[in-house]
XYZ file of C-alpha atoms in Angstrom:
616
model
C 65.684 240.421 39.668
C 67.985 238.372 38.448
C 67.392 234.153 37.884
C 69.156 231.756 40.705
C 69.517 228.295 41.164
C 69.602 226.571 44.549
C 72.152 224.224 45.178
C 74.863 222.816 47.506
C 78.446 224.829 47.527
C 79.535 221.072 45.783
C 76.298 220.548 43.342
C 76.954 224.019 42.485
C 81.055 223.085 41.748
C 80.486 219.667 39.939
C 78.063 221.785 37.440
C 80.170 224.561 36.752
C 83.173 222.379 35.902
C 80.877 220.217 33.536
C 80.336 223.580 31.452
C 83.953 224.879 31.042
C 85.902 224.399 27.861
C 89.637 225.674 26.275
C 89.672 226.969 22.475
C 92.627 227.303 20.468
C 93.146 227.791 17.174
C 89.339 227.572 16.506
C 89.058 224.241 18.358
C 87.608 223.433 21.707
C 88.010 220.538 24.384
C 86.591 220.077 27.243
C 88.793 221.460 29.812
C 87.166 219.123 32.881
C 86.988 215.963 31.500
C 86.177 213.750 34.575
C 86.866 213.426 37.972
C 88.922 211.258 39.831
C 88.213 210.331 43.429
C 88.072 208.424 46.843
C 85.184 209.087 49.417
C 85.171 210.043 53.133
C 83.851 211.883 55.654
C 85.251 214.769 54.002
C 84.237 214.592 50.555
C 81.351 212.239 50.162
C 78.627 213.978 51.399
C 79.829 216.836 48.952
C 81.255 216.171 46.023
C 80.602 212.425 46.632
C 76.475 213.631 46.754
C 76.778 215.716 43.769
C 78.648 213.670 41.540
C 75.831 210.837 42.275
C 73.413 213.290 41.799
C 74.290 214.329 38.037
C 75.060 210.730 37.224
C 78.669 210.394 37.380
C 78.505 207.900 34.386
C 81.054 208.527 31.429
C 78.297 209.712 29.211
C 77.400 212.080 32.045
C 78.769 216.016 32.006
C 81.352 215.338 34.810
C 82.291 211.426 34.618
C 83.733 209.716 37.642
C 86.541 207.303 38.344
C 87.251 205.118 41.151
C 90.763 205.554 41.915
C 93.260 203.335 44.641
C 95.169 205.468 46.088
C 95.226 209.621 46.210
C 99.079 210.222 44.694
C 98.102 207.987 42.001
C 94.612 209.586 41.037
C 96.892 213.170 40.488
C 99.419 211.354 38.355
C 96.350 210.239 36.229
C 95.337 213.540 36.136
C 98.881 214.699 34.855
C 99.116 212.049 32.114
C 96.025 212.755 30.821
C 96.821 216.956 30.396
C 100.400 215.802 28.821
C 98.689 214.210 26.351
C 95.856 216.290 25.697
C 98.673 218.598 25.280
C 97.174 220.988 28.405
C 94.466 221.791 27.025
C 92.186 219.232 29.095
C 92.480 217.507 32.766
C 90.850 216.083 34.885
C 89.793 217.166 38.642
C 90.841 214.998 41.604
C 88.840 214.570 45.122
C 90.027 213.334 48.255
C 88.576 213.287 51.941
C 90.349 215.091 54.615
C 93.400 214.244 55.889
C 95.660 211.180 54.475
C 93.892 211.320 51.575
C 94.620 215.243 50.850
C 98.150 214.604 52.105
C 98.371 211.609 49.789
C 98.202 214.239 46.757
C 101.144 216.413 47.714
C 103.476 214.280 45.405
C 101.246 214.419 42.669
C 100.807 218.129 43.309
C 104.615 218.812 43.171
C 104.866 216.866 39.708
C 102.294 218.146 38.127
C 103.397 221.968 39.014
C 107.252 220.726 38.391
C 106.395 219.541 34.815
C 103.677 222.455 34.334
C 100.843 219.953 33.711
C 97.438 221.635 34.820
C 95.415 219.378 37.693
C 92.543 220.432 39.840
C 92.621 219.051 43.456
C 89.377 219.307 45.433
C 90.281 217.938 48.868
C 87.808 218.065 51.723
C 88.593 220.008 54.785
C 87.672 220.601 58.198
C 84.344 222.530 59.284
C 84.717 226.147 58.569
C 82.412 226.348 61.561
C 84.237 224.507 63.601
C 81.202 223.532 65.582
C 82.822 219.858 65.559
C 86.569 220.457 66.152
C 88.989 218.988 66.337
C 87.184 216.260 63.707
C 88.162 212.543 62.845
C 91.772 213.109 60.774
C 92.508 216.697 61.367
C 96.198 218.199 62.068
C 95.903 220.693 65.157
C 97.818 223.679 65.082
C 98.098 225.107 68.324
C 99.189 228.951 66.361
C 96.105 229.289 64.427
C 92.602 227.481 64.112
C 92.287 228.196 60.371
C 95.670 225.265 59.545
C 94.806 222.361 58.266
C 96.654 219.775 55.917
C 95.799 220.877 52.848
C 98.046 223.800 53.883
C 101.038 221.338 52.878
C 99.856 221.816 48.899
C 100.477 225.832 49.037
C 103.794 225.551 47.793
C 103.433 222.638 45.268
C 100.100 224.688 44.045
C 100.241 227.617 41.308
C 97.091 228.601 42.565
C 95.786 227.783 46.218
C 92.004 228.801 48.042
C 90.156 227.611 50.694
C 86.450 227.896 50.436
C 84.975 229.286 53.712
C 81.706 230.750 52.513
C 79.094 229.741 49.156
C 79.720 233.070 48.278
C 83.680 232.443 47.707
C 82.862 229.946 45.454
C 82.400 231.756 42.148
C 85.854 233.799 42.052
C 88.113 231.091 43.579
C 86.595 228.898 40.403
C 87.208 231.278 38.087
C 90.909 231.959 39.466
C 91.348 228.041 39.590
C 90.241 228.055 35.285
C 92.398 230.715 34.804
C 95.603 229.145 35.769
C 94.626 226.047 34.373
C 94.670 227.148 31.230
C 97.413 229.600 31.315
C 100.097 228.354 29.113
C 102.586 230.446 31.818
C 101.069 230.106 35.125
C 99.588 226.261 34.680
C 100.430 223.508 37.248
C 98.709 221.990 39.865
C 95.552 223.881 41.735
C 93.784 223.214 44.537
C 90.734 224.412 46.208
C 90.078 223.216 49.588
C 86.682 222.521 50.850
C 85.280 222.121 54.399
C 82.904 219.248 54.182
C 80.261 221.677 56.010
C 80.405 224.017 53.378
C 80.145 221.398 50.329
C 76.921 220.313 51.412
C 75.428 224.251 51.949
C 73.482 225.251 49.774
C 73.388 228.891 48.162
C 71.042 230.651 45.867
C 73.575 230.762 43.073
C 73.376 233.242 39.764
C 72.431 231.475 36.355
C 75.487 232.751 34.396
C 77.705 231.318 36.609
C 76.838 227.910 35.151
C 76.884 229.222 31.718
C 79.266 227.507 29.226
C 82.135 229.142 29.511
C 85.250 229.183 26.832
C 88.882 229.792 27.774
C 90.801 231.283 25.285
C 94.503 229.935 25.584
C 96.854 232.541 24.144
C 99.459 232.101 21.600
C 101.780 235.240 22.840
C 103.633 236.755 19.833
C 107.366 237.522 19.874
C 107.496 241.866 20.773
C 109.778 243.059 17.736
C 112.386 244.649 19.967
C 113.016 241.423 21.262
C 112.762 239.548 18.096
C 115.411 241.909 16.301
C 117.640 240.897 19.501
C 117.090 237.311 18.894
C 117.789 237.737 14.801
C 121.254 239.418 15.656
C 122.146 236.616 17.665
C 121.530 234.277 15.014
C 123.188 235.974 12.509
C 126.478 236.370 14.548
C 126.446 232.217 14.877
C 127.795 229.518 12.952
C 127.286 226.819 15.103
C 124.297 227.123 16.718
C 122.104 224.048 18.154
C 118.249 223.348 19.553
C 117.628 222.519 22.825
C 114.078 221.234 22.004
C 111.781 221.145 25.422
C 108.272 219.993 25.902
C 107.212 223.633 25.168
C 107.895 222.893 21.224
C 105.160 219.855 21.629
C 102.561 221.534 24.255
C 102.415 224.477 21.797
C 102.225 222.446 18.150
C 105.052 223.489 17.109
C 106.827 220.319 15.685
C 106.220 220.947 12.331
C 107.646 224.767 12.713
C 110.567 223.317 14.528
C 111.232 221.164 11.461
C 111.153 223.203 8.977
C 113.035 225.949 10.870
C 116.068 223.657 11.293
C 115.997 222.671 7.872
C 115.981 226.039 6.384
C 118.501 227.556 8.478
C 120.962 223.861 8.740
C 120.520 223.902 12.858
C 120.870 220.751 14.530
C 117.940 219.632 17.023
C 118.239 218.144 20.255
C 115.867 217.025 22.638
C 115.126 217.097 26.309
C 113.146 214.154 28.089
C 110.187 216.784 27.782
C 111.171 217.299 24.000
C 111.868 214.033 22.682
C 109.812 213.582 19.589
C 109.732 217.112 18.611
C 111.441 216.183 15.330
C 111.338 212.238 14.224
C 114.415 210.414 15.106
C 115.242 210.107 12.098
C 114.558 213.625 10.612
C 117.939 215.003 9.196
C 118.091 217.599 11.562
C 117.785 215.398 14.644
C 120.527 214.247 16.510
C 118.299 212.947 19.646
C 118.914 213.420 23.568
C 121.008 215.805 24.995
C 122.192 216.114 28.594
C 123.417 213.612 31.225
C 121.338 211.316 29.386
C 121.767 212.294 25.834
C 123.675 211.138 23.186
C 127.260 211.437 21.849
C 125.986 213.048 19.239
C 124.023 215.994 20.736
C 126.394 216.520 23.931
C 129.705 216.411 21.342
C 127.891 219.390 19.266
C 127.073 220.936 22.730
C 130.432 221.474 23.811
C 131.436 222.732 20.288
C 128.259 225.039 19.669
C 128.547 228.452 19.867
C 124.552 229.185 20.287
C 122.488 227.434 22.545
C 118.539 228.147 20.965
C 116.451 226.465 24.167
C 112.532 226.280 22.820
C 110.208 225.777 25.373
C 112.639 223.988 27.909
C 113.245 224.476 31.719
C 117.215 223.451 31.605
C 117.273 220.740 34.184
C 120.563 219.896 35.881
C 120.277 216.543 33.733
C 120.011 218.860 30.504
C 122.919 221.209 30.884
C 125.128 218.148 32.700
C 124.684 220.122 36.024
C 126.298 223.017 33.780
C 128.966 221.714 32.202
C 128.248 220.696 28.691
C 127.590 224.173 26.793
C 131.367 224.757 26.718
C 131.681 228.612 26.036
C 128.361 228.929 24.055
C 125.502 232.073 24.780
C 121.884 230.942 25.045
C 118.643 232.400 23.448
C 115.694 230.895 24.902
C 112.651 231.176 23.474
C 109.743 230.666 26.409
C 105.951 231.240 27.043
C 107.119 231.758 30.550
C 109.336 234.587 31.506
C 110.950 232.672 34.293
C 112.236 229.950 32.111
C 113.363 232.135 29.596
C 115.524 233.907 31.083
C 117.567 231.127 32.515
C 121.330 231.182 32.049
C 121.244 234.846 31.757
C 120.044 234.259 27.773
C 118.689 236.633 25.508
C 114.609 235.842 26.340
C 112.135 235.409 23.239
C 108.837 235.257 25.978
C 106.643 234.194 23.463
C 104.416 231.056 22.339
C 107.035 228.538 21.079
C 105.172 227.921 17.234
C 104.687 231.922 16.837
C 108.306 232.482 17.723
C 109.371 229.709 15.265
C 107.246 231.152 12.376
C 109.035 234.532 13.574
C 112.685 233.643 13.663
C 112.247 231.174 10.272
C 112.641 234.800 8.209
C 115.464 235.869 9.582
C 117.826 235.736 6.437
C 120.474 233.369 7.972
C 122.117 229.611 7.758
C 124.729 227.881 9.758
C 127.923 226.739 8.982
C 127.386 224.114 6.301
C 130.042 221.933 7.794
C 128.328 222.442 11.071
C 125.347 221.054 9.641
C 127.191 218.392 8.316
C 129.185 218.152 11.144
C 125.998 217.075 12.859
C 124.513 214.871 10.141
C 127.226 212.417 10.432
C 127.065 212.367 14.454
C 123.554 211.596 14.472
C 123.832 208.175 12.103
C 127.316 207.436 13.737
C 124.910 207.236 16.981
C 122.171 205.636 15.149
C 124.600 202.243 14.404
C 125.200 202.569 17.879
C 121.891 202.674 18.983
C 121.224 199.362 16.178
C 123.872 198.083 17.946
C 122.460 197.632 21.981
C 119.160 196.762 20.451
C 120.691 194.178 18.382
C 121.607 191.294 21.707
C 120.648 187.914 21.900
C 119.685 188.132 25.854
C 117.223 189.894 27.409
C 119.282 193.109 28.621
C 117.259 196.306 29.436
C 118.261 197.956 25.794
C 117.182 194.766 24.125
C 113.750 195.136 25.420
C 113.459 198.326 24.453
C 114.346 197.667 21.136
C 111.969 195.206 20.907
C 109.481 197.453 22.217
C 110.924 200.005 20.084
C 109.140 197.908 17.001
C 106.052 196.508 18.124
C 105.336 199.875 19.573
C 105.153 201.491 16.211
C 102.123 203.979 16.886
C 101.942 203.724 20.026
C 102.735 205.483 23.284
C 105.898 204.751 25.601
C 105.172 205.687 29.348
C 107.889 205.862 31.544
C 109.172 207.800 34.780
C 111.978 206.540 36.950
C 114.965 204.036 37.296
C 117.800 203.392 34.704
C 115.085 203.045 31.989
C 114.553 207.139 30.889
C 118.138 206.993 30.671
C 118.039 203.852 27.850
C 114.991 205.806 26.808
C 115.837 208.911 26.225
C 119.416 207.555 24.227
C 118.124 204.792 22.679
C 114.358 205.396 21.976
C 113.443 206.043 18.139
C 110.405 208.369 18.581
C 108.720 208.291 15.245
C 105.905 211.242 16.081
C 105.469 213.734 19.122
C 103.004 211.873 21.171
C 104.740 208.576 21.245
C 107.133 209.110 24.027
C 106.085 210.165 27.644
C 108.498 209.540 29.795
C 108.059 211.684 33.118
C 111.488 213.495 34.081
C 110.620 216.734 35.446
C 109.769 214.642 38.869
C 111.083 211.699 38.119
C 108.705 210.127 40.651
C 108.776 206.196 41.150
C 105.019 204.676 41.089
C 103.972 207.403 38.213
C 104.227 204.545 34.989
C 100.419 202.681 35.621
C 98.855 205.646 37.420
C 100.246 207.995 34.797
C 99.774 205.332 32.115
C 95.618 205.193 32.982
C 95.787 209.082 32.211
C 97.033 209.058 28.763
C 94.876 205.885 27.685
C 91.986 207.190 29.193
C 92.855 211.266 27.073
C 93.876 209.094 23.303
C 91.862 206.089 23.986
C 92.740 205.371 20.243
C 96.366 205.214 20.445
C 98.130 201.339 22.447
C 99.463 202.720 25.528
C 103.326 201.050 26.769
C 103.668 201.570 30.386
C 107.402 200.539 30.709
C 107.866 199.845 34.625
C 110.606 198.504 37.122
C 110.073 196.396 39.517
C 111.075 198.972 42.173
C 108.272 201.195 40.788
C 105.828 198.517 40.364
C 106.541 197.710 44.162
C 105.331 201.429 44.929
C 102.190 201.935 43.371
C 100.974 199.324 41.030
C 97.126 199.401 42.186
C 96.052 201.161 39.316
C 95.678 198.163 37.221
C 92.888 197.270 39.363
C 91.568 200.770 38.144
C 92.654 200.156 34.789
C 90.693 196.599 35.079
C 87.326 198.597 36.343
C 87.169 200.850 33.471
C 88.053 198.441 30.501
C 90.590 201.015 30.117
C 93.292 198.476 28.142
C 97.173 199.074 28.683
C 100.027 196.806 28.095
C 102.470 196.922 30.919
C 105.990 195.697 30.410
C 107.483 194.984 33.540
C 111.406 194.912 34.119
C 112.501 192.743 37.259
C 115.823 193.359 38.014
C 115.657 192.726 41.618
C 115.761 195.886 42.804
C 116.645 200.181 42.254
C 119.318 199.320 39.485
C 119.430 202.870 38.465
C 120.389 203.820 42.614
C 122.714 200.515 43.043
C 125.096 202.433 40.391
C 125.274 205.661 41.341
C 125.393 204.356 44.838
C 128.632 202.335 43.687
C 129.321 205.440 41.719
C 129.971 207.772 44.930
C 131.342 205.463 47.135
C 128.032 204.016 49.497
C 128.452 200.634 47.735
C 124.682 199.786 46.718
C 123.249 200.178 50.035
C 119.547 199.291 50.188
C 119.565 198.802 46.624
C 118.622 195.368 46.040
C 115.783 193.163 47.038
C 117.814 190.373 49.492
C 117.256 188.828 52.718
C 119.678 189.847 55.642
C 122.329 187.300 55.124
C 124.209 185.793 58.240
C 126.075 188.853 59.196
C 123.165 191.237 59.262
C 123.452 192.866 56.225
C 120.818 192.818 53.064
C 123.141 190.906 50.903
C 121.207 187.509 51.504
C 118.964 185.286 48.993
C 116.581 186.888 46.624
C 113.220 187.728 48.640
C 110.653 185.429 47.131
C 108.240 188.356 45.668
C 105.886 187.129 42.680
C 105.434 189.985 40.566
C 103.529 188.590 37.879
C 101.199 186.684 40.434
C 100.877 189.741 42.080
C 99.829 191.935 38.628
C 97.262 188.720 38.141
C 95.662 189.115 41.410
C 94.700 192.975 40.303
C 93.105 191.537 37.070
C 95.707 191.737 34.680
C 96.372 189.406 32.064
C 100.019 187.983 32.638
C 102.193 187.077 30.292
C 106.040 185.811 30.406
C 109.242 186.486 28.300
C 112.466 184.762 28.542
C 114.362 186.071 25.199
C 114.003 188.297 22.446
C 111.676 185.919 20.117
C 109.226 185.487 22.944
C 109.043 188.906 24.190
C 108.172 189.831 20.673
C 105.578 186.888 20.580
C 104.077 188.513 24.139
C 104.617 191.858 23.072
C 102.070 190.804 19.882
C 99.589 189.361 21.904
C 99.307 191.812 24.368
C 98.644 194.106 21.344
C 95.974 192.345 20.020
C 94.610 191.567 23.156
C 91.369 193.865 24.126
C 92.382 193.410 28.215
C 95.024 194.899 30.469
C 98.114 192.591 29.821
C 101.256 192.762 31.533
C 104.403 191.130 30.046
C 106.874 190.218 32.797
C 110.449 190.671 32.103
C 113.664 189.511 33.879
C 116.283 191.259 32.554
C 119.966 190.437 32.839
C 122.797 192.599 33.028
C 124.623 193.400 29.878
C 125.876 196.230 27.643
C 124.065 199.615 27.930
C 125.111 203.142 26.667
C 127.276 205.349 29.634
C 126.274 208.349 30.290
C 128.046 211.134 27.817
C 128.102 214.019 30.225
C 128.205 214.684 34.073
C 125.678 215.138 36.458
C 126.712 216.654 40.194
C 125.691 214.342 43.333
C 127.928 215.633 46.088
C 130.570 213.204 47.425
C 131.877 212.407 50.243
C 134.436 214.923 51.166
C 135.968 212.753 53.696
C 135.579 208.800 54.488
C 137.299 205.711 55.879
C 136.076 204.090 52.276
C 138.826 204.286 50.056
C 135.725 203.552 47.362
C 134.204 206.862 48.518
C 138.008 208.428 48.474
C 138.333 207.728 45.025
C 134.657 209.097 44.255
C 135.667 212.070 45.739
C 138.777 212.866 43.807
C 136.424 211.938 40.573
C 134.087 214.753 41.885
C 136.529 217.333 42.331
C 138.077 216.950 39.016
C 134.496 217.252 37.073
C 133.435 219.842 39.755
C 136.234 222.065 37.900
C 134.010 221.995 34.233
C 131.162 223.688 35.600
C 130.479 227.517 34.915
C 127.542 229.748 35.995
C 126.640 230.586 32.914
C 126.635 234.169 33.264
């Protein structure tokens, strides 16, 4: 007969996930780390009960963390995997309802960005001796909806637990994905609050420790020989470096693979930092966002090698920018791979490196050199917005730029990954984490939390607007609770700067972009609304400190640094010189209007509409 254990559906959960752990490369990590959550009615006498129950403490197997709001707790979640490189998360747990609702955002950017994130939200009685309950969504087709229905499509794996004995393969199918380097993403096991608090006679070996071996796929030699001949037939080939090149350690093989072989390097939002900014081969961001630099070698390349990237609309300019050139993409994931009908490499993105580094092969010299002098032409440029004597947004990131030596950058939305992913000088791969895949407003402190809380010994930037900050800046009081210290630099410039242009852009003339009263004829083009940002970050628990110019954001900047509490440095910034965007990005026009602003838009639409190709 074999040995059991009796415990709840959620005592049995919260002690299997204490006991799971990834390996590669001979070294493990603890593929739970904690759990975030908020209590109700349909979570606390579950998973609430059982966390309590083991301790819950952060020496404990299964440490908790108070979170403020749901969304938030899952952006945590993805900061920490980003920088633990996805090979740890942590698990999120919500009550029925709003809260489980709450984490469909976080859901969709975690799965967008393939960061794995376990969701655990409560759900109504599998019973249903009680229904309808307090919060739940009635579907008059079918008893068995509820709301965590909604995170099916932003989950890579989904399960609802109706019975104890469901429990043990839904977990295992939840680890799985986790730590597929392929499949990962956001996954979520629903749980009827009646059912977390059954308990089951469980089997011993399911709470065994368990290790989950993540795979480093090799390149399969048919497909490598088509990916050598490729190479050899180009002179002018360039990297599209992705955050596949980082997740996989594979900086070092990206390095000396475009040394060897003379191929210039450029990076993705995902990918920046894959090679040092200043590492001869680099010649920094490429897309809507990128560089002169890496979009003028773009046009003129005749190979486009994409390692570990998804090709965003911002990285191919909406498809414009890769002139006539083929692609070879190089992918742990099949579906990303074969993108722009290239010839696919589905393999781990440091084997595949190691693979294609013996091809016997080298590009155009003058290419290389070509390249060489692009990248430090940009680089005076670059010396040159950081260089101003007022606070514009590139000054304070060059400022940033040098205290932050070390450090960790934390961005998401606005204008700023735009000055970011130009301008930034990322001196090693985990220093810039700047969330583009979503590009969700409100991720910077949430998200910010999660990478202090996975490299506690690295200073963590968050870099934040004030329309972000306006969205979801509770997290500080999080921050605050766990004597988790970050230093938050936050940019007032009264409102979505980043919207107000391409709102003036296509013609809708900054509508509902800045933060004004109505002014006498109705519209919101009044004084500036009398919001204290600063008081507000001190009423979470922040330290608060105030820059006016270069020398005393430096000074703050410092402080903050040495500081051993959560410090925010408020900003305003003022408008000045920034770089323009070096390539297109499609946002549909107006194709008619009484606006002659929008008329003009229009005709500037239809004459870059005419660049892009299919890439077929």
């Amino acid at each position: 007969m074999r040995n059991t254990t009796r415990l709840t559906v959620a005592q049995a959960l919260v002690r299997f996930l204490a006991r799971q752990w990834t390996e590669r490369d001979g070294v493990e990590h603890r593929l739970i780390a904690g759990c975030l959550g908020i209590f109700g009615h349909g979570n606390v006498a579950g998973i609430g009960q059982a966390l309590a129950e083991q301790g819950a403490g952060t020496h404990d197997p299964l440490p908790y963390y108070l979170a403020r709001n749901e969304q938030a707790m899952v952006h945590t979640a993805a900061g920490y995997a980003r920088q633990s490189d996805r090979l740890s998360t942590l698990a999120c747990t919500s009550s029925i309802g709003p809260g489980a609702t709450n984490m469909v955002t976080g859901a969709a950017l975690a799965t967008i960005n393939r960061l794995p994130v376990l969701l655990l939200p409560g759900d109504l009685f599998a019973t249903r001796v009680a229904s309808p309950v307090l919060q739940e969504l009635e579907d008059p087709r079918s008893y068995d909806v509820s709301v965590n229905d909604c995170l099916k499509p932003v989950s890579r794996f989904w399960d609802r637990v109706n019975r104890p004995e469901q429990l043990p393969a839904a977990l295992l199918g939840a680890m799985r994905v986790l730590t597929d380097p392929a499949e990962t993403g956001a996954v979520t096991l629903a749980l009827p609050q009646d059912v977390q608090a059954e308990a089951y006679d469980w089997p011993e070996e399911l709470f065994a420790r368990r290790v989950w071996h993540v795979a480093r796929p090799v390149p399969e030699p048919a497909a490598l020989a088509r990916a050598a001949e490729l190479l050899r037939g180009s002179r002018r080939p360039l990297i599209v470096a992705g955050g596949g090149v980082k997740y996989s350690g594979a900086c070092a093989e990206l390095a000396r693979f475009a040394e060897r072989h003379g191929v210039p390097v450029a990076e993705t939002q995902a990918g920046k930092g894959a090679v040092p900014y200043d590492h001869r081969c680099a010649v920094g961001a490429i897309g809507h966002t990128g560089t002169r630099a890496a979009d003028t070698l773009a046009r003129e390349a005749d190979l486009v090698i994409g390692i570990g990237t998804r090709y965003s609309d911002f990285t191919t300019a909406s498809r414009t920018l890769f002139g006539q050139a083929g692609f070879l993409n190089v992918n742990v994931t099949a579906f990303d791979a074969a993108k722009h009908a290239a010839e696919t490499l589905v393999a781990d993105a440091r084997e595949a490196l190691k693979a294609l580094d013996e091809v016997d092969w080298r590009a155009d010299p003058d290419w290389t050199s070509r390249a060489t002098e692009l990248a430090a032409a940009w680089q005076a440029e670059t010396d040159r917005f950081y260089g101003g004597t007022e606070l514009t947004q590139p000054v304070v990131l060059g400022v940033l730029n040098e205290v932050a030596a070390g450090g960790v950058v934390v961005n998401a939305a606005g204008s700023m990954p735009g000055d970011l992913h130009r301008l930034w000088r990322a001196s090693d791969p985990g220093q810039y984490h700047v969330e583009y895949g979503y590009s969700c407003m409100g991720y910077e402190i949430a998200g910010g939390l999660g990478v202090k809380l996975a490299a506690p010994e690295r200073e963590v930037f968050v870099l934040v607007g004030d329309g972000s900050y306006l969205m979801m800046a509770q997290e500080i009081a999080t921050a605050v609770q766990e004597g988790v210290k970050l230093v938050i630099v936050l940019v007032d410039n009264q409102g979505f700067a980043s919207i107000g242009a391409l709102s003036e852009s296509v013609g809708a003339l900054r509508l509902g972009t800045a933060y004004r009263r109505r002014g006498p004829d109705g519209r919101l083009d009044g004084e500036r609304l009398p919001v204290d940002l600063a008081a507000n970050a001190a009423s979470l628990g922040a330290d608060v400190l105030t820059a006016a110019d270069p020398q005393t954001l430096r000074a703050a900047l410092g402080k903050a640094v040495a500081s051993s509490r959560t410090t925010v440095v408020y900003v305003e910034t003022v408008p000045g010189p920034a770089p323009a965007a070096e390539a297109w990005w499609d946002v549909p026009v107006a194709e008619v209007s009484g606006l002659a602003e929008a008329r003009a838009a229009r005709e500037r639409y239809d004459e870059a509409k005419r660049d892009q190709r299919p890439y077929l």
